[in-house]
Amino acid sequence: MKIPSEIILVHSARLLDHDTGGGDHPETADRLRCIEQRLQSGSLAPHLHYVAPEPASHEALLVFHSESWLLRFEEEVLSGRSYIGHPDNQVCYDSFDVALLSAGTGIKGVDVVEQDAGRCVFCATRPPGHHAEPSMSYGFCFLNNCVIAARYWQNRYNRRRICVLDFDAHHGNGIQTAFEEDPETLYISIHEHPSFSYPGTGYAEETGMGPGEGTILNIPLTPGSSDQKVVAALDGVVREKLEQFRPEAMIIAAGFDGHRLDDMSGLNYSTGLYSIIGERIGSWAGELCSGRVVSLLEGGYHLQSLAESVEAYLIALRGK
Ligand SMILES: [Zn+2]
């Protein structure tokens, strides 16, 4: 039976087993531990409901990733390599299996929403995904969790028009790669300007190609940008684009590294901004796509700000 106010957390303790080598790597299991501690000690605690993901199937991954990349990723991990391609992409023996499970969180989230639209679903997952390209890891990402979930939504449930909204501080180059020629998907990203920030893509001029022209909306912000710029974009171009596109479902690439205390970007967001973002998304999903929305964790590396921002986001998202 539906409990309208519950929050579904798609999560597994197994996601903590992707070990990025200790040292000063920012993408650690402590990120998920801190989120969980915060949620369990706050006002949402009585409303949390945990759902376990299953590893994404080979078929679900091949909608975006190449067979050769999946083989290479698994082989390099099992051969004991400590990173793939670039030292950013640290791996351990368990990393391939954990990445499959991380990709599976979005798929599980889609299933939960399809069983009961309007549920507030958050995938508390890692490794993140939005930088992952079809045949390469980038920026701590190995498999593109949001793209895999979007394609699953289309293929399994025939929801054709999917919007991915990305508020991570960085541009989701991998999501753009997946969708830039596709007229059925819309990718909206608000991020620090690529001239100043990783990965160097996401200029406003990148708007999609061929049949996908107009289905990419990049909103780059100069370093130091604070809440007002984001709110103005949300209530202006983002809302307008969503109303024009009329998505049947939304996937949120929920990254919290634009927080002013997070040194992974030069953005200057407050914790309160994530509450506004959650409120807008909840409201749009209700109006435009019968509440069909799934959020997946991307970045966010200052542990306290990450945990507080996720909580603020979920309180607001659940409010609608
Ligand atoms: Zn990021």
Coordinates of C-alpha atoms and ligand atoms in Angstrom, one line a residue:
M1 CA 0.0 0.0 0.0
K2 CA 1.3 3.5 -0.9
I3 CA 2.5 5.7 1.9
P4 CA 2.4 9.0 0.0
S5 CA 5.1 10.7 2.1
E6 CA 7.8 8.1 2.0
I7 CA 11.1 8.5 0.4
I8 CA 12.4 5.5 -1.5
L9 CA 16.2 5.3 -1.2
V10 CA 17.7 3.0 -3.7
H11 CA 20.9 1.9 -2.0
S12 CA 23.1 -1.1 -1.0
A13 CA 26.0 -1.4 1.4
R14 CA 27.8 -3.1 -1.5
L15 CA 28.1 0.4 -3.1
L16 CA 30.7 1.2 -0.4
D17 CA 33.1 -1.4 -1.8
H18 CA 34.3 0.7 -4.7
D19 CA 37.6 1.7 -3.1
T20 CA 39.4 4.7 -4.7
G21 CA 42.6 4.0 -2.9
G22 CA 42.4 6.1 0.2
G23 CA 44.8 9.1 0.1
D24 CA 43.2 12.2 -1.0
H25 CA 40.7 10.9 -3.6
P26 CA 37.5 12.8 -3.1
E27 CA 35.1 10.1 -4.3
T28 CA 34.9 7.9 -1.3
A29 CA 32.4 5.6 0.4
D30 CA 32.2 8.2 3.2
R31 CA 30.0 10.2 0.9
L32 CA 27.3 7.7 1.1
R33 CA 27.9 7.0 4.8
C34 CA 27.5 10.7 5.6
I35 CA 24.3 11.0 3.6
E36 CA 22.8 8.0 5.4
Q37 CA 23.8 9.3 8.8
R38 CA 22.3 12.7 8.1
L39 CA 19.0 11.3 6.7
Q40 CA 18.6 8.9 9.6
S41 CA 19.1 11.5 12.2
G42 CA 16.8 14.2 10.7
S43 CA 13.2 14.8 10.1
L44 CA 13.0 12.4 7.2
A45 CA 14.0 9.4 9.2
P46 CA 10.5 8.0 9.8
H47 CA 9.8 8.3 6.1
L48 CA 12.8 6.5 4.6
H49 CA 12.2 3.3 2.8
Y50 CA 15.1 1.3 1.4
V51 CA 15.0 -0.6 -1.8
A52 CA 18.0 -2.7 -3.0
P53 CA 19.3 -2.4 -6.6
E54 CA 20.3 -5.3 -8.8
P55 CA 23.3 -5.2 -11.1
A56 CA 22.5 -3.7 -14.5
S57 CA 22.3 -6.4 -17.2
H58 CA 24.7 -6.5 -20.1
E59 CA 21.8 -5.6 -22.4
A60 CA 21.0 -2.5 -20.4
L61 CA 24.6 -1.3 -20.5
L62 CA 25.0 -1.9 -24.3
V63 CA 22.4 0.8 -25.0
F64 CA 25.2 3.3 -24.5
H65 CA 28.5 1.5 -23.7
S66 CA 30.5 -0.5 -26.2
E67 CA 31.2 -4.2 -25.7
S68 CA 34.9 -3.5 -25.9
W69 CA 34.8 -1.0 -23.1
L70 CA 32.8 -3.4 -20.8
L71 CA 35.4 -6.1 -21.5
R72 CA 38.3 -3.7 -20.9
F73 CA 36.8 -2.3 -17.7
E74 CA 36.3 -5.8 -16.2
E75 CA 39.7 -7.1 -17.3
E76 CA 41.6 -4.1 -16.0
V77 CA 39.9 -4.3 -12.7
L78 CA 40.4 -8.0 -12.3
S79 CA 44.0 -7.7 -13.3
G80 CA 44.7 -5.5 -10.3
R81 CA 45.1 -2.1 -12.0
S82 CA 44.7 0.8 -9.6
Y83 CA 43.2 3.1 -12.2
I84 CA 41.8 3.2 -15.7
G85 CA 42.9 5.7 -18.2
H86 CA 43.7 8.5 -15.8
P87 CA 44.5 8.4 -12.0
D88 CA 41.2 10.2 -11.4
N89 CA 39.5 6.9 -12.2
Q90 CA 40.8 4.8 -9.3
V91 CA 39.5 1.2 -9.1
C92 CA 39.8 -1.8 -6.9
Y93 CA 39.1 -5.5 -7.4
D94 CA 35.3 -4.9 -6.7
S95 CA 34.9 -1.8 -8.9
F96 CA 33.4 -3.5 -11.9
D97 CA 30.7 -5.3 -9.9
V98 CA 30.0 -2.2 -7.9
A99 CA 29.7 -0.1 -11.1
L100 CA 27.1 -2.6 -12.4
L101 CA 25.2 -2.2 -9.2
S102 CA 25.4 1.6 -9.4
A103 CA 24.0 1.5 -12.9
G104 CA 21.3 -0.8 -11.6
T105 CA 20.1 1.8 -9.0
G106 CA 18.6 4.0 -11.7
I107 CA 16.9 1.0 -13.3
K108 CA 15.4 0.0 -10.0
G109 CA 14.3 3.6 -9.4
V110 CA 12.5 3.6 -12.8
D111 CA 10.8 0.3 -11.8
V112 CA 9.7 1.8 -8.5
V113 CA 8.2 4.9 -10.1
E114 CA 6.4 2.9 -12.8
Q115 CA 4.8 0.7 -10.1
D116 CA 3.6 3.8 -8.3
A117 CA 4.1 7.2 -10.0
G118 CA 4.6 10.2 -7.7
R119 CA 6.9 8.3 -5.3
C120 CA 10.0 10.3 -4.3
V121 CA 12.9 8.2 -5.4
F122 CA 16.6 8.9 -4.7
C123 CA 19.4 6.6 -5.8
A124 CA 22.1 7.0 -3.1
T125 CA 24.8 5.6 -5.3
R126 CA 28.4 5.6 -6.4
P127 CA 30.5 5.5 -8.5
P128 CA 28.8 8.5 -10.3
G129 CA 28.1 8.4 -14.0
H130 CA 27.6 11.6 -15.9
H131 CA 31.1 11.9 -17.3
A132 CA 31.4 8.3 -18.5
E133 CA 31.6 8.0 -22.3
P134 CA 30.6 5.0 -24.4
S135 CA 34.2 3.5 -24.3
M136 CA 36.0 5.3 -21.6
S137 CA 35.9 6.3 -17.9
Y138 CA 36.2 10.0 -17.1
G139 CA 36.0 12.1 -13.9
F140 CA 35.4 9.2 -11.4
C141 CA 32.7 7.8 -13.7
F142 CA 32.8 4.4 -15.4
L143 CA 29.2 3.6 -16.5
N144 CA 26.7 6.4 -17.3
N145 CA 24.0 5.7 -14.8
C146 CA 21.6 8.4 -16.0
V147 CA 21.8 7.4 -19.6
I148 CA 21.3 3.8 -18.8
A149 CA 18.2 4.6 -16.7
A150 CA 16.8 6.8 -19.5
R151 CA 17.2 4.2 -22.2
Y152 CA 15.7 1.6 -19.8
W153 CA 12.7 3.8 -19.3
Q154 CA 12.2 4.1 -23.0
N155 CA 12.8 0.5 -23.9
R156 CA 11.0 -1.2 -21.0
Y157 CA 8.1 1.1 -20.4
N158 CA 7.9 3.0 -23.7
R159 CA 8.1 6.4 -22.2
R160 CA 9.7 8.0 -25.2
R161 CA 10.3 11.6 -24.2
I162 CA 12.8 11.7 -21.4
C163 CA 14.4 14.8 -19.9
V164 CA 17.6 14.5 -17.9
L165 CA 18.2 17.6 -15.7
D166 CA 21.7 17.9 -14.4
F167 CA 22.5 20.3 -11.6
D168 CA 26.0 18.9 -10.8
A169 CA 28.7 21.7 -10.8
H170 CA 30.2 20.0 -13.9
H171 CA 28.8 19.4 -17.3
G172 CA 27.7 15.8 -18.0
N173 CA 29.6 15.3 -21.2
G174 CA 28.6 11.6 -21.4
I175 CA 24.9 12.4 -21.2
Q176 CA 25.3 15.0 -23.9
T177 CA 27.2 12.4 -26.1
A178 CA 24.3 10.0 -25.7
F179 CA 21.5 12.5 -26.5
E180 CA 22.9 15.2 -28.8
E181 CA 21.5 13.6 -32.0
D182 CA 18.3 12.2 -30.4
P183 CA 15.0 14.2 -30.8
E184 CA 13.3 12.1 -28.1
T185 CA 15.5 13.2 -25.2
L186 CA 16.2 16.5 -23.7
Y187 CA 19.4 17.2 -21.7
I188 CA 19.5 20.3 -19.5
S189 CA 22.7 21.1 -17.6
I190 CA 23.5 24.0 -15.2
H191 CA 27.2 24.0 -14.5
E192 CA 30.4 26.0 -14.0
H193 CA 31.6 27.5 -17.3
P194 CA 33.7 25.1 -19.3
S195 CA 36.5 27.6 -19.8
F196 CA 37.1 27.4 -16.0
S197 CA 36.0 23.9 -15.2
Y198 CA 36.2 20.2 -15.8
P199 CA 35.5 18.6 -18.3
G200 CA 35.7 21.5 -20.7
T201 CA 32.4 20.8 -22.5
G202 CA 29.0 22.3 -22.0
Y203 CA 29.1 25.7 -23.9
A204 CA 25.8 27.3 -24.5
E205 CA 26.4 27.0 -28.2
E206 CA 26.3 23.1 -27.9
T207 CA 22.5 22.7 -28.6
G208 CA 22.4 19.3 -30.2
M209 CA 23.0 18.1 -33.8
G210 CA 21.0 16.9 -36.8
P211 CA 17.6 15.5 -35.6
G212 CA 18.6 16.4 -32.0
E213 CA 19.1 20.1 -32.7
G214 CA 17.5 22.0 -29.8
T215 CA 17.4 19.1 -27.4
I216 CA 20.6 20.1 -25.4
L217 CA 20.3 23.1 -23.1
N218 CA 23.6 24.1 -21.5
I219 CA 23.6 26.8 -18.9
P220 CA 27.2 27.7 -18.1
L221 CA 27.8 29.9 -15.0
T222 CA 30.9 32.0 -14.3
P223 CA 32.9 31.1 -11.3
G224 CA 31.5 32.6 -8.1
S225 CA 27.9 32.3 -9.4
S226 CA 25.5 31.9 -6.5
D227 CA 21.9 30.8 -5.9
Q228 CA 20.2 33.7 -7.8
K229 CA 21.7 32.8 -11.1
V230 CA 20.4 29.2 -10.8
V231 CA 17.0 30.2 -9.7
A232 CA 16.7 32.7 -12.6
A233 CA 17.7 30.0 -15.0
L234 CA 15.2 27.5 -13.5
D235 CA 12.3 29.9 -13.6
G236 CA 13.2 31.2 -17.0
V237 CA 14.8 29.1 -19.8
V238 CA 14.6 25.7 -18.0
R239 CA 10.9 26.0 -17.3
E240 CA 10.2 27.2 -20.8
K241 CA 12.2 24.4 -22.4
L242 CA 10.4 21.8 -20.2
E243 CA 7.0 23.1 -21.1
Q244 CA 7.9 23.0 -24.8
F245 CA 9.4 19.5 -24.7
R246 CA 6.6 18.0 -22.5
P247 CA 8.7 15.1 -21.0
E248 CA 6.9 11.8 -20.1
A249 CA 9.5 11.2 -17.4
M250 CA 12.5 13.0 -15.8
I251 CA 15.8 11.8 -14.6
I252 CA 17.8 14.1 -12.3
A253 CA 21.6 14.0 -12.3
A254 CA 21.8 15.3 -8.7
G255 CA 25.3 16.6 -8.0
F256 CA 26.0 18.8 -5.0
D257 CA 29.5 19.9 -5.7
G258 CA 28.4 23.5 -6.6
H259 CA 28.1 24.1 -2.8
R260 CA 30.3 27.0 -1.7
L261 CA 32.2 24.8 0.7
D262 CA 32.9 22.1 -1.9
D263 CA 36.3 22.9 -3.5
M264 CA 35.6 20.8 -6.6
S265 CA 34.1 23.9 -8.3
G266 CA 34.2 27.7 -8.0
L267 CA 30.4 27.9 -7.7
N268 CA 29.0 29.6 -4.6
Y269 CA 25.7 27.8 -3.9
S270 CA 24.1 27.7 -0.5
T271 CA 22.5 24.6 1.0
G272 CA 19.2 26.4 0.6
L273 CA 19.5 26.4 -3.2
Y274 CA 19.1 22.6 -3.2
S275 CA 15.8 23.0 -1.4
I276 CA 14.6 25.4 -4.2
I277 CA 15.8 23.0 -6.8
G278 CA 14.0 20.1 -5.2
E279 CA 10.8 22.2 -4.9
R280 CA 10.9 23.1 -8.6
I281 CA 11.6 19.6 -9.8
G282 CA 8.8 18.1 -7.7
S283 CA 6.4 20.7 -9.0
W284 CA 7.4 20.3 -12.7
A285 CA 7.3 16.5 -12.5
G286 CA 3.8 16.6 -11.0
E287 CA 2.6 19.1 -13.7
L288 CA 4.3 17.6 -16.7
C289 CA 4.8 13.9 -16.2
S290 CA 2.5 12.6 -13.5
G291 CA 5.3 12.6 -10.9
R292 CA 7.5 10.3 -12.9
V293 CA 11.0 11.4 -11.7
V294 CA 14.0 9.6 -10.4
S295 CA 17.1 11.3 -8.9
L296 CA 20.6 9.8 -9.0
L297 CA 23.5 11.1 -7.0
E298 CA 26.4 12.4 -9.0
G299 CA 29.0 14.7 -7.4
G300 CA 29.3 16.3 -4.0
Y301 CA 32.6 15.9 -2.1
H302 CA 32.4 18.2 1.0
L303 CA 30.9 15.6 3.3
Q304 CA 28.9 17.8 5.6
S305 CA 27.6 20.0 2.8
L306 CA 26.8 17.0 0.7
A307 CA 24.7 15.4 3.4
E308 CA 22.9 18.6 4.4
S309 CA 22.2 19.5 0.7
V310 CA 20.8 16.0 -0.1
E311 CA 18.5 16.3 2.9
A312 CA 17.3 19.8 1.9
Y313 CA 16.7 18.6 -1.7
L314 CA 14.7 15.5 -0.6
I315 CA 12.6 17.4 2.0
A316 CA 11.6 19.9 -0.8
L317 CA 11.1 17.2 -3.5
R318 CA 8.9 15.2 -1.2
G319 CA 6.8 18.3 -0.4
K320 CA 5.1 18.1 -3.7
Ligands
ZN1 ZN 30.6 17.3 -10.4

